[in-house]
CSV table of N, CA and C in Angstrom, one decimal:
chain,number,residue,atom,x,y,z
A,94,UNK,N,152.4,43.2,-3.0
A,94,UNK,CA,152.3,42.4,-4.2
A,94,UNK,C,153.6,41.6,-4.4
A,95,UNK,N,153.5,40.3,-4.4
A,95,UNK,CA,154.6,39.4,-4.6
A,95,UNK,C,155.0,39.4,-6.1
A,96,UNK,N,156.2,39.6,-6.4
A,96,UNK,CA,156.7,39.6,-7.8
A,96,UNK,C,157.9,38.7,-7.9
A,97,UNK,N,158.0,37.9,-8.9
A,97,UNK,CA,159.2,37.1,-9.2
A,97,UNK,C,159.6,37.4,-10.6
A,98,UNK,N,160.9,37.5,-10.8
A,98,UNK,CA,161.5,37.9,-12.1
A,98,UNK,C,162.7,37.0,-12.4
A,99,UNK,N,162.6,36.3,-13.5
A,99,UNK,CA,163.8,35.5,-13.9
A,99,UNK,C,164.8,36.3,-14.7
A,100,UNK,N,166.0,35.9,-14.6
A,100,UNK,CA,167.0,36.6,-15.4
A,100,UNK,C,168.2,35.6,-15.7
A,101,UNK,N,168.8,35.8,-16.8
A,101,UNK,CA,169.9,34.9,-17.2
A,101,UNK,C,170.1,34.9,-18.7
A,102,UNK,N,171.1,34.2,-19.2
A,102,UNK,CA,171.3,34.1,-20.6
A,102,UNK,C,170.2,33.4,-21.4
A,103,UNK,N,169.9,33.9,-22.5
A,103,UNK,CA,168.9,33.3,-23.4
A,103,UNK,C,169.4,32.2,-24.3
A,104,UNK,N,170.7,32.2,-24.4
A,104,UNK,CA,171.3,31.2,-25.3
A,104,UNK,C,172.5,30.5,-24.5
A,105,UNK,N,172.4,29.2,-24.5
A,105,UNK,CA,173.5,28.4,-23.9
A,105,UNK,C,174.0,27.3,-24.9
A,106,UNK,N,175.3,27.2,-24.9
A,106,UNK,CA,176.0,26.2,-25.8
A,106,UNK,C,175.8,24.8,-25.2
A,107,UNK,N,175.5,23.8,-26.1
A,107,UNK,CA,175.5,22.4,-25.6
A,107,UNK,C,176.7,22.0,-24.8
A,108,UNK,N,176.5,21.2,-23.8
A,108,UNK,CA,177.4,20.7,-22.8
A,108,UNK,C,177.8,21.7,-21.7
A,109,UNK,N,177.4,23.0,-21.9
A,109,UNK,CA,177.7,24.0,-20.9
A,109,UNK,C,176.6,24.0,-19.8
A,110,UNK,N,176.7,25.0,-18.9
A,110,UNK,CA,175.8,25.1,-17.7
A,110,UNK,C,174.8,26.2,-17.9
A,111,UNK,N,173.6,25.9,-17.7
A,111,UNK,CA,172.5,26.9,-17.7
A,111,UNK,C,172.4,27.5,-16.3
A,112,UNK,N,172.5,28.8,-16.2
A,112,UNK,CA,172.4,29.5,-14.9
A,112,UNK,C,171.3,30.6,-14.9
A,113,UNK,N,170.3,30.5,-14.1
A,113,UNK,CA,169.3,31.5,-14.0
A,113,UNK,C,169.1,32.0,-12.6
A,114,UNK,N,168.6,33.2,-12.5
A,114,UNK,CA,168.3,33.8,-11.2
A,114,UNK,C,166.9,34.2,-11.1
A,115,UNK,N,166.3,34.0,-10.0
A,115,UNK,CA,164.9,34.5,-9.7
A,115,UNK,C,165.0,35.5,-8.6
A,116,UNK,N,164.6,36.7,-8.9
A,116,UNK,CA,164.6,37.8,-7.9
A,116,UNK,C,163.2,38.0,-7.4
A,117,UNK,N,163.0,37.9,-6.1
A,117,UNK,CA,161.7,38.0,-5.5
A,117,UNK,C,161.6,39.3,-4.8
A,118,UNK,N,160.4,40.0,-4.9
A,118,UNK,CA,160.1,41.2,-4.2
A,118,UNK,C,158.7,41.0,-3.6
A,119,UNK,N,158.5,41.7,-2.5
A,119,UNK,CA,157.1,41.7,-1.9
A,119,UNK,C,156.9,40.5,-0.9
A,120,UNK,N,158.0,39.7,-0.8
A,120,UNK,CA,157.9,38.5,0.1
A,120,UNK,C,159.3,38.1,0.4
A,121,UNK,N,159.5,37.5,1.5
A,121,UNK,CA,160.8,36.9,1.9
A,121,UNK,C,160.9,35.4,1.5
A,122,UNK,N,162.0,35.0,0.9
A,122,UNK,CA,162.1,33.6,0.6
A,122,UNK,C,162.4,32.7,1.8
A,123,UNK,N,162.5,33.3,2.9
A,123,UNK,CA,162.7,32.6,4.2
A,123,UNK,C,161.4,32.4,5.0
A,124,UNK,N,160.3,32.9,4.5
A,124,UNK,CA,159.1,32.8,5.3
A,124,UNK,C,158.5,31.4,5.2
A,125,UNK,N,158.2,30.9,6.4
A,125,UNK,CA,157.6,29.6,6.5
A,125,UNK,C,156.2,29.6,5.8
A,126,UNK,N,155.9,28.6,5.2
A,126,UNK,CA,156.5,27.3,4.8
A,126,UNK,C,156.6,27.3,3.3
A,127,UNK,N,156.8,28.4,2.7
A,127,UNK,CA,156.8,28.5,1.2
A,127,UNK,C,157.9,27.8,0.6
A,128,UNK,N,157.7,27.3,-0.6
A,128,UNK,CA,158.7,26.7,-1.5
A,128,UNK,C,158.8,27.5,-2.7
A,129,UNK,N,160.0,27.6,-3.2
A,129,UNK,CA,160.3,28.5,-4.4
A,129,UNK,C,160.9,27.6,-5.5
A,130,UNK,N,160.1,27.5,-6.5
A,130,UNK,CA,160.3,26.4,-7.6
A,130,UNK,C,160.8,27.0,-8.9
A,131,UNK,N,161.4,26.1,-9.6
A,131,UNK,CA,161.8,26.3,-11.0
A,131,UNK,C,161.0,25.2,-11.8
A,132,UNK,N,160.4,25.8,-12.9
A,132,UNK,CA,159.5,25.0,-13.8
A,132,UNK,C,159.9,25.3,-15.2
A,133,UNK,N,159.8,24.4,-16.1
A,133,UNK,CA,160.1,24.7,-17.5
A,133,UNK,C,159.0,24.0,-18.4
A,134,UNK,N,158.9,24.6,-19.6
A,134,UNK,CA,158.0,24.1,-20.6
A,134,UNK,C,158.6,24.2,-21.9
A,135,UNK,N,158.8,23.1,-22.6
A,135,UNK,CA,159.3,23.0,-23.9
A,135,UNK,C,158.1,23.0,-24.9
A,136,UNK,N,158.3,23.4,-26.1
A,136,UNK,CA,157.2,23.5,-27.1
A,136,UNK,C,156.6,22.1,-27.3
A,137,UNK,N,155.3,22.1,-27.2
A,137,UNK,CA,154.5,20.8,-27.4
A,137,UNK,C,154.5,19.9,-26.2
A,138,UNK,N,155.1,20.3,-25.1
A,138,UNK,CA,155.2,19.4,-23.9
A,138,UNK,C,154.5,20.0,-22.7
A,139,UNK,N,154.2,19.2,-21.8
A,139,UNK,CA,153.6,19.7,-20.5
A,139,UNK,C,154.6,20.4,-19.7
A,140,UNK,N,154.2,21.3,-18.8
A,140,UNK,CA,155.2,21.9,-17.9
A,140,UNK,C,155.9,20.9,-17.0
A,141,UNK,N,157.1,21.1,-16.8
A,141,UNK,CA,157.9,20.1,-16.0
A,141,UNK,C,158.5,20.8,-14.8
A,142,UNK,N,158.3,20.2,-13.6
A,142,UNK,CA,158.9,20.7,-12.4
A,142,UNK,C,160.3,20.3,-12.3
A,143,UNK,N,161.2,21.3,-12.2
A,143,UNK,CA,162.6,21.0,-12.1
A,143,UNK,C,163.0,20.7,-10.6
A,144,UNK,N,162.5,21.6,-9.8
A,144,UNK,CA,162.9,21.4,-8.4
A,144,UNK,C,162.5,22.7,-7.6
A,145,UNK,N,162.8,22.7,-6.3
A,145,UNK,CA,162.5,23.9,-5.5
A,145,UNK,C,163.5,24.0,-4.3
A,146,UNK,N,163.4,25.2,-3.7
A,146,UNK,CA,164.2,25.3,-2.5
A,146,UNK,C,163.1,25.8,-1.5
A,147,UNK,N,163.1,25.2,-0.3
A,147,UNK,CA,162.1,25.5,0.7
A,147,UNK,C,162.5,26.7,1.5
A,148,UNK,N,161.6,27.2,2.3
A,148,UNK,CA,161.9,28.4,3.1
A,148,UNK,C,163.1,28.2,4.0
A,149,UNK,N,163.4,27.0,4.4
A,149,UNK,CA,164.6,26.7,5.3
A,149,UNK,C,165.9,26.5,4.5
A,150,UNK,N,165.8,26.6,3.2
A,150,UNK,CA,167.0,26.4,2.4
A,150,UNK,C,167.3,25.0,1.9
A,151,UNK,N,166.4,24.1,2.2
A,151,UNK,CA,166.6,22.7,1.7
A,151,UNK,C,166.1,22.6,0.3
A,152,UNK,N,166.9,22.1,-0.6
A,152,UNK,CA,166.5,21.9,-2.0
A,152,UNK,C,165.8,20.6,-2.2
A,153,UNK,N,165.0,20.5,-3.2
A,153,UNK,CA,164.3,19.3,-3.7
A,153,UNK,C,164.3,19.3,-5.2
A,154,UNK,N,164.5,18.1,-5.7
A,154,UNK,CA,164.7,18.0,-7.2
A,154,UNK,C,163.8,16.9,-7.8
A,155,UNK,N,163.5,17.2,-9.0
A,155,UNK,CA,162.8,16.1,-9.8
A,155,UNK,C,163.9,15.0,-10.0
A,156,UNK,N,163.5,13.8,-9.8
A,156,UNK,CA,164.5,12.7,-9.9
A,156,UNK,C,165.2,12.6,-11.3
A,157,UNK,N,164.4,12.9,-12.3
A,157,UNK,CA,165.0,12.8,-13.7
A,157,UNK,C,166.0,13.8,-14.0
A,158,UNK,N,166.1,14.9,-13.2
A,158,UNK,CA,167.0,16.0,-13.5
A,158,UNK,C,168.0,16.2,-12.3
A,159,UNK,N,167.8,15.4,-11.3
A,159,UNK,CA,168.6,15.7,-10.0
A,159,UNK,C,170.1,15.7,-10.2
A,160,UNK,N,170.6,14.8,-11.1
A,160,UNK,CA,172.0,14.6,-11.2
A,160,UNK,C,172.6,15.9,-11.9
A,161,UNK,N,171.8,16.7,-12.6
A,161,UNK,CA,172.4,17.8,-13.3
A,161,UNK,C,171.9,19.2,-12.7
A,162,UNK,N,171.2,19.1,-11.6
A,162,UNK,CA,170.5,20.4,-11.1
A,162,UNK,C,171.0,20.8,-9.7
A,163,UNK,N,171.2,22.1,-9.6
A,163,UNK,CA,171.5,22.6,-8.3
A,163,UNK,C,170.6,23.9,-8.1
A,164,UNK,N,169.8,23.9,-7.0
A,164,UNK,CA,169.0,25.1,-6.7
A,164,UNK,C,169.6,25.6,-5.4
A,165,UNK,N,169.9,26.9,-5.4
A,165,UNK,CA,170.5,27.5,-4.2
A,165,UNK,C,169.8,28.9,-4.0
A,166,UNK,N,170.3,29.6,-3.0
A,166,UNK,CA,169.7,30.9,-2.7
A,166,UNK,C,170.6,31.9,-2.1
A,167,UNK,N,170.3,33.2,-2.2
A,167,UNK,CA,171.0,34.2,-1.5
A,167,UNK,C,170.0,35.0,-0.7
A,168,UNK,N,169.9,34.8,0.6
A,168,UNK,CA,168.8,35.4,1.4
A,168,UNK,C,169.1,36.9,1.5
A,169,UNK,N,170.3,37.3,1.4
A,169,UNK,CA,170.6,38.8,1.6
A,169,UNK,C,170.0,39.6,0.4
A,170,UNK,N,169.9,38.9,-0.8
A,170,UNK,CA,169.4,39.5,-2.0
A,170,UNK,C,168.0,39.1,-2.3
A,171,UNK,N,167.5,38.2,-1.5
A,171,UNK,CA,166.1,37.6,-1.7
A,171,UNK,C,166.0,37.0,-3.1
A,172,UNK,N,167.0,36.2,-3.5
A,172,UNK,CA,167.1,35.6,-4.8
A,172,UNK,C,167.3,34.1,-4.6
A,173,UNK,N,166.8,33.3,-5.6
A,173,UNK,CA,167.2,31.9,-5.7
A,173,UNK,C,167.6,31.6,-7.1
A,174,UNK,N,168.4,30.5,-7.2
A,174,UNK,CA,169.1,30.3,-8.5
A,174,UNK,C,168.9,28.8,-9.0
A,175,UNK,N,169.1,28.7,-10.3
A,175,UNK,CA,169.0,27.4,-10.9
A,175,UNK,C,170.3,27.2,-11.7
A,176,UNK,N,170.9,26.1,-11.5
A,176,UNK,CA,172.1,25.6,-12.3
A,176,UNK,C,171.7,24.3,-12.9
A,177,UNK,N,171.8,24.2,-14.2
A,177,UNK,CA,171.6,22.9,-14.9
A,177,UNK,C,172.8,22.6,-15.8
A,178,UNK,N,173.5,21.6,-15.4
A,178,UNK,CA,174.8,21.3,-16.1
A,178,UNK,C,174.5,20.4,-17.3
A,179,UNK,N,175.6,20.3,-18.2
A,179,UNK,CA,175.6,19.4,-19.3
A,179,UNK,C,174.4,19.5,-20.2
A,180,UNK,N,174.0,20.7,-20.5
A,180,UNK,CA,172.7,20.9,-21.3
A,180,UNK,C,172.8,20.4,-22.7
A,181,UNK,N,171.7,20.0,-23.2
A,181,UNK,CA,171.5,19.6,-24.6
A,181,UNK,C,170.4,20.4,-25.2
A,182,UNK,N,170.2,20.3,-26.5
A,182,UNK,CA,169.0,21.0,-27.1
A,182,UNK,C,167.7,20.6,-26.5
A,183,UNK,N,167.6,19.4,-25.9
A,183,UNK,CA,166.4,18.9,-25.2
A,183,UNK,C,166.1,19.8,-24.0
A,184,UNK,N,167.0,20.6,-23.5
A,184,UNK,CA,166.8,21.5,-22.4
A,184,UNK,C,166.3,22.9,-22.8
A,185,UNK,N,166.1,23.1,-24.1
A,185,UNK,CA,165.5,24.3,-24.6
A,185,UNK,C,164.1,24.4,-24.1
A,186,UNK,N,163.7,25.5,-23.5
A,186,UNK,CA,162.4,25.7,-22.9
A,186,UNK,C,162.2,27.1,-22.4
A,187,UNK,N,161.0,27.4,-22.0
A,187,UNK,CA,160.7,28.6,-21.2
A,187,UNK,C,160.9,28.2,-19.7
A,188,UNK,N,161.8,28.9,-19.0
A,188,UNK,CA,162.0,28.6,-17.6
A,188,UNK,C,161.3,29.6,-16.8
A,189,UNK,N,160.7,29.2,-15.7
A,189,UNK,CA,159.8,30.0,-14.9
A,189,UNK,C,160.1,29.7,-13.4
A,190,UNK,N,160.1,30.8,-12.6
A,190,UNK,CA,160.2,30.6,-11.2
A,190,UNK,C,158.8,30.9,-10.6
A,191,UNK,N,158.5,30.2,-9.5
A,191,UNK,CA,157.2,30.3,-8.9
A,191,UNK,C,157.2,30.1,-7.4
A,192,UNK,N,156.2,30.5,-6.7
A,192,UNK,CA,156.1,30.3,-5.3
A,192,UNK,C,154.9,29.4,-5.0
A,193,UNK,N,155.1,28.4,-4.1
A,193,UNK,CA,154.0,27.5,-3.6
A,193,UNK,C,153.9,27.6,-2.1
A,194,UNK,N,152.7,27.8,-1.6
A,194,UNK,CA,152.5,27.8,-0.2
A,194,UNK,C,152.7,26.4,0.4
A,195,UNK,N,153.1,26.4,1.6
A,195,UNK,CA,153.2,25.1,2.3
A,195,UNK,C,152.5,25.2,3.6
A,196,UNK,N,152.7,24.1,4.5
A,196,UNK,CA,153.6,23.0,4.3
A,196,UNK,C,153.0,22.0,3.3
A,197,UNK,N,153.9,21.4,2.5
A,197,UNK,CA,153.5,20.3,1.6
A,197,UNK,C,154.5,19.2,1.7
A,198,UNK,N,154.3,18.2,0.9
A,198,UNK,CA,155.4,17.2,0.7
A,198,UNK,C,156.3,17.8,-0.4
A,199,UNK,N,157.4,18.3,0.0
A,199,UNK,CA,158.2,19.1,-0.9
A,199,UNK,C,158.9,18.2,-1.9
A,200,UNK,N,158.9,16.9,-1.7
A,200,UNK,CA,159.4,15.9,-2.7
A,200,UNK,C,158.6,15.7,-3.9
A,201,UNK,N,157.3,16.0,-3.7
A,201,UNK,CA,156.3,15.6,-4.8
A,201,UNK,C,155.9,16.8,-5.6
A,202,UNK,N,156.2,16.7,-6.9
A,202,UNK,CA,155.8,17.8,-7.8
A,202,UNK,C,154.4,18.1,-7.8
A,203,UNK,N,153.5,17.1,-7.6
A,203,UNK,CA,152.1,17.3,-7.7
A,203,UNK,C,151.6,18.1,-6.5
A,204,UNK,N,152.3,18.2,-5.5
A,204,UNK,CA,151.9,19.0,-4.3
A,204,UNK,C,152.1,20.5,-4.5
A,205,UNK,N,152.8,20.9,-5.5
A,205,UNK,CA,153.1,22.3,-5.6
A,205,UNK,C,151.9,23.0,-6.4
A,206,UNK,N,151.3,23.9,-5.7
A,206,UNK,CA,150.2,24.7,-6.3
A,206,UNK,C,150.7,26.1,-6.1
A,207,UNK,N,150.9,26.8,-7.2
A,207,UNK,CA,151.6,28.1,-7.2
A,207,UNK,C,150.6,29.2,-7.1
A,208,UNK,N,151.0,30.2,-6.2
A,208,UNK,CA,150.2,31.4,-6.1
A,208,UNK,C,150.8,32.6,-6.8
A,209,UNK,N,152.1,32.5,-7.0
A,209,UNK,CA,152.7,33.6,-7.8
A,209,UNK,C,153.8,33.0,-8.7
A,210,UNK,N,153.9,33.5,-9.9
A,210,UNK,CA,154.9,33.0,-10.9
A,210,UNK,C,155.6,34.2,-11.6
A,211,UNK,N,156.8,34.0,-12.0
A,211,UNK,CA,157.4,35.0,-12.9
A,211,UNK,C,156.9,34.9,-14.3
A,212,UNK,N,157.3,35.7,-15.2
A,212,UNK,CA,156.8,35.7,-16.6
A,212,UNK,C,157.5,34.6,-17.4
A,213,UNK,N,158.6,34.1,-16.9
A,213,UNK,CA,159.3,33.1,-17.6
A,213,UNK,C,160.3,33.7,-18.6
A,214,UNK,N,161.4,32.9,-18.8
A,214,UNK,CA,162.4,33.4,-19.7
A,214,UNK,C,162.8,32.3,-20.7
A,215,UNK,N,162.9,32.6,-21.9
A,215,UNK,CA,163.3,31.6,-22.9
A,215,UNK,C,164.7,31.3,-22.9
A,216,UNK,N,165.1,30.0,-22.8
A,216,UNK,CA,166.5,29.6,-22.9
A,216,UNK,C,166.6,28.6,-24.0
A,217,UNK,N,167.5,28.9,-24.9
A,217,UNK,CA,167.7,28.0,-26.1
A,217,UNK,C,169.1,27.4,-26.0
A,218,UNK,N,169.2,26.1,-26.2
A,218,UNK,CA,170.5,25.4,-26.1
A,218,UNK,C,170.8,25.1,-27.6
A,219,UNK,N,171.9,25.8,-28.0
A,219,UNK,CA,172.3,25.7,-29.4
A,219,UNK,C,173.7,26.1,-29.6
A,220,UNK,N,174.4,25.5,-30.6
A,220,UNK,CA,175.7,25.9,-30.9
A,220,UNK,C,175.7,27.0,-32.0
C-alpha cells in the first residue's frame, strides 16, 4: 500500500519560507514514470497545483508560483520537499502531496491524475 505523509510547520511568518516534507512508503519515488506533486487548497478556492518532481528528479512548476517554489527530493529517504519563499497570508492553505502515474506531459497541471494522496497539512501564514 502506497502512503504519503506531509510534515512541516503549521504556522509560518509572512515573508518567510514555507518548507514541507512528503515521506513516501510502499513505493519508490524513482520508479518510472511517476510524478510526485504538491497541491494546495485555500478556503473557498479550487485546488491548486503547485508543482511536481518526476521519477527522474526533474521538477515542474506552476508558472504563477515558479519564481517562489523549489521542489526537491532525497532518494535515500524516499522523501520529496516543497519550499515556497516570501509567503503571504494568501499562501494559507491545506498542502497535500500526491502521486500521479505517467508518462504524462509533466508541464500541464491538467495531466495529473492522482492515485495516492497524503492527508494534507494545514499551513497558516500569519504574524
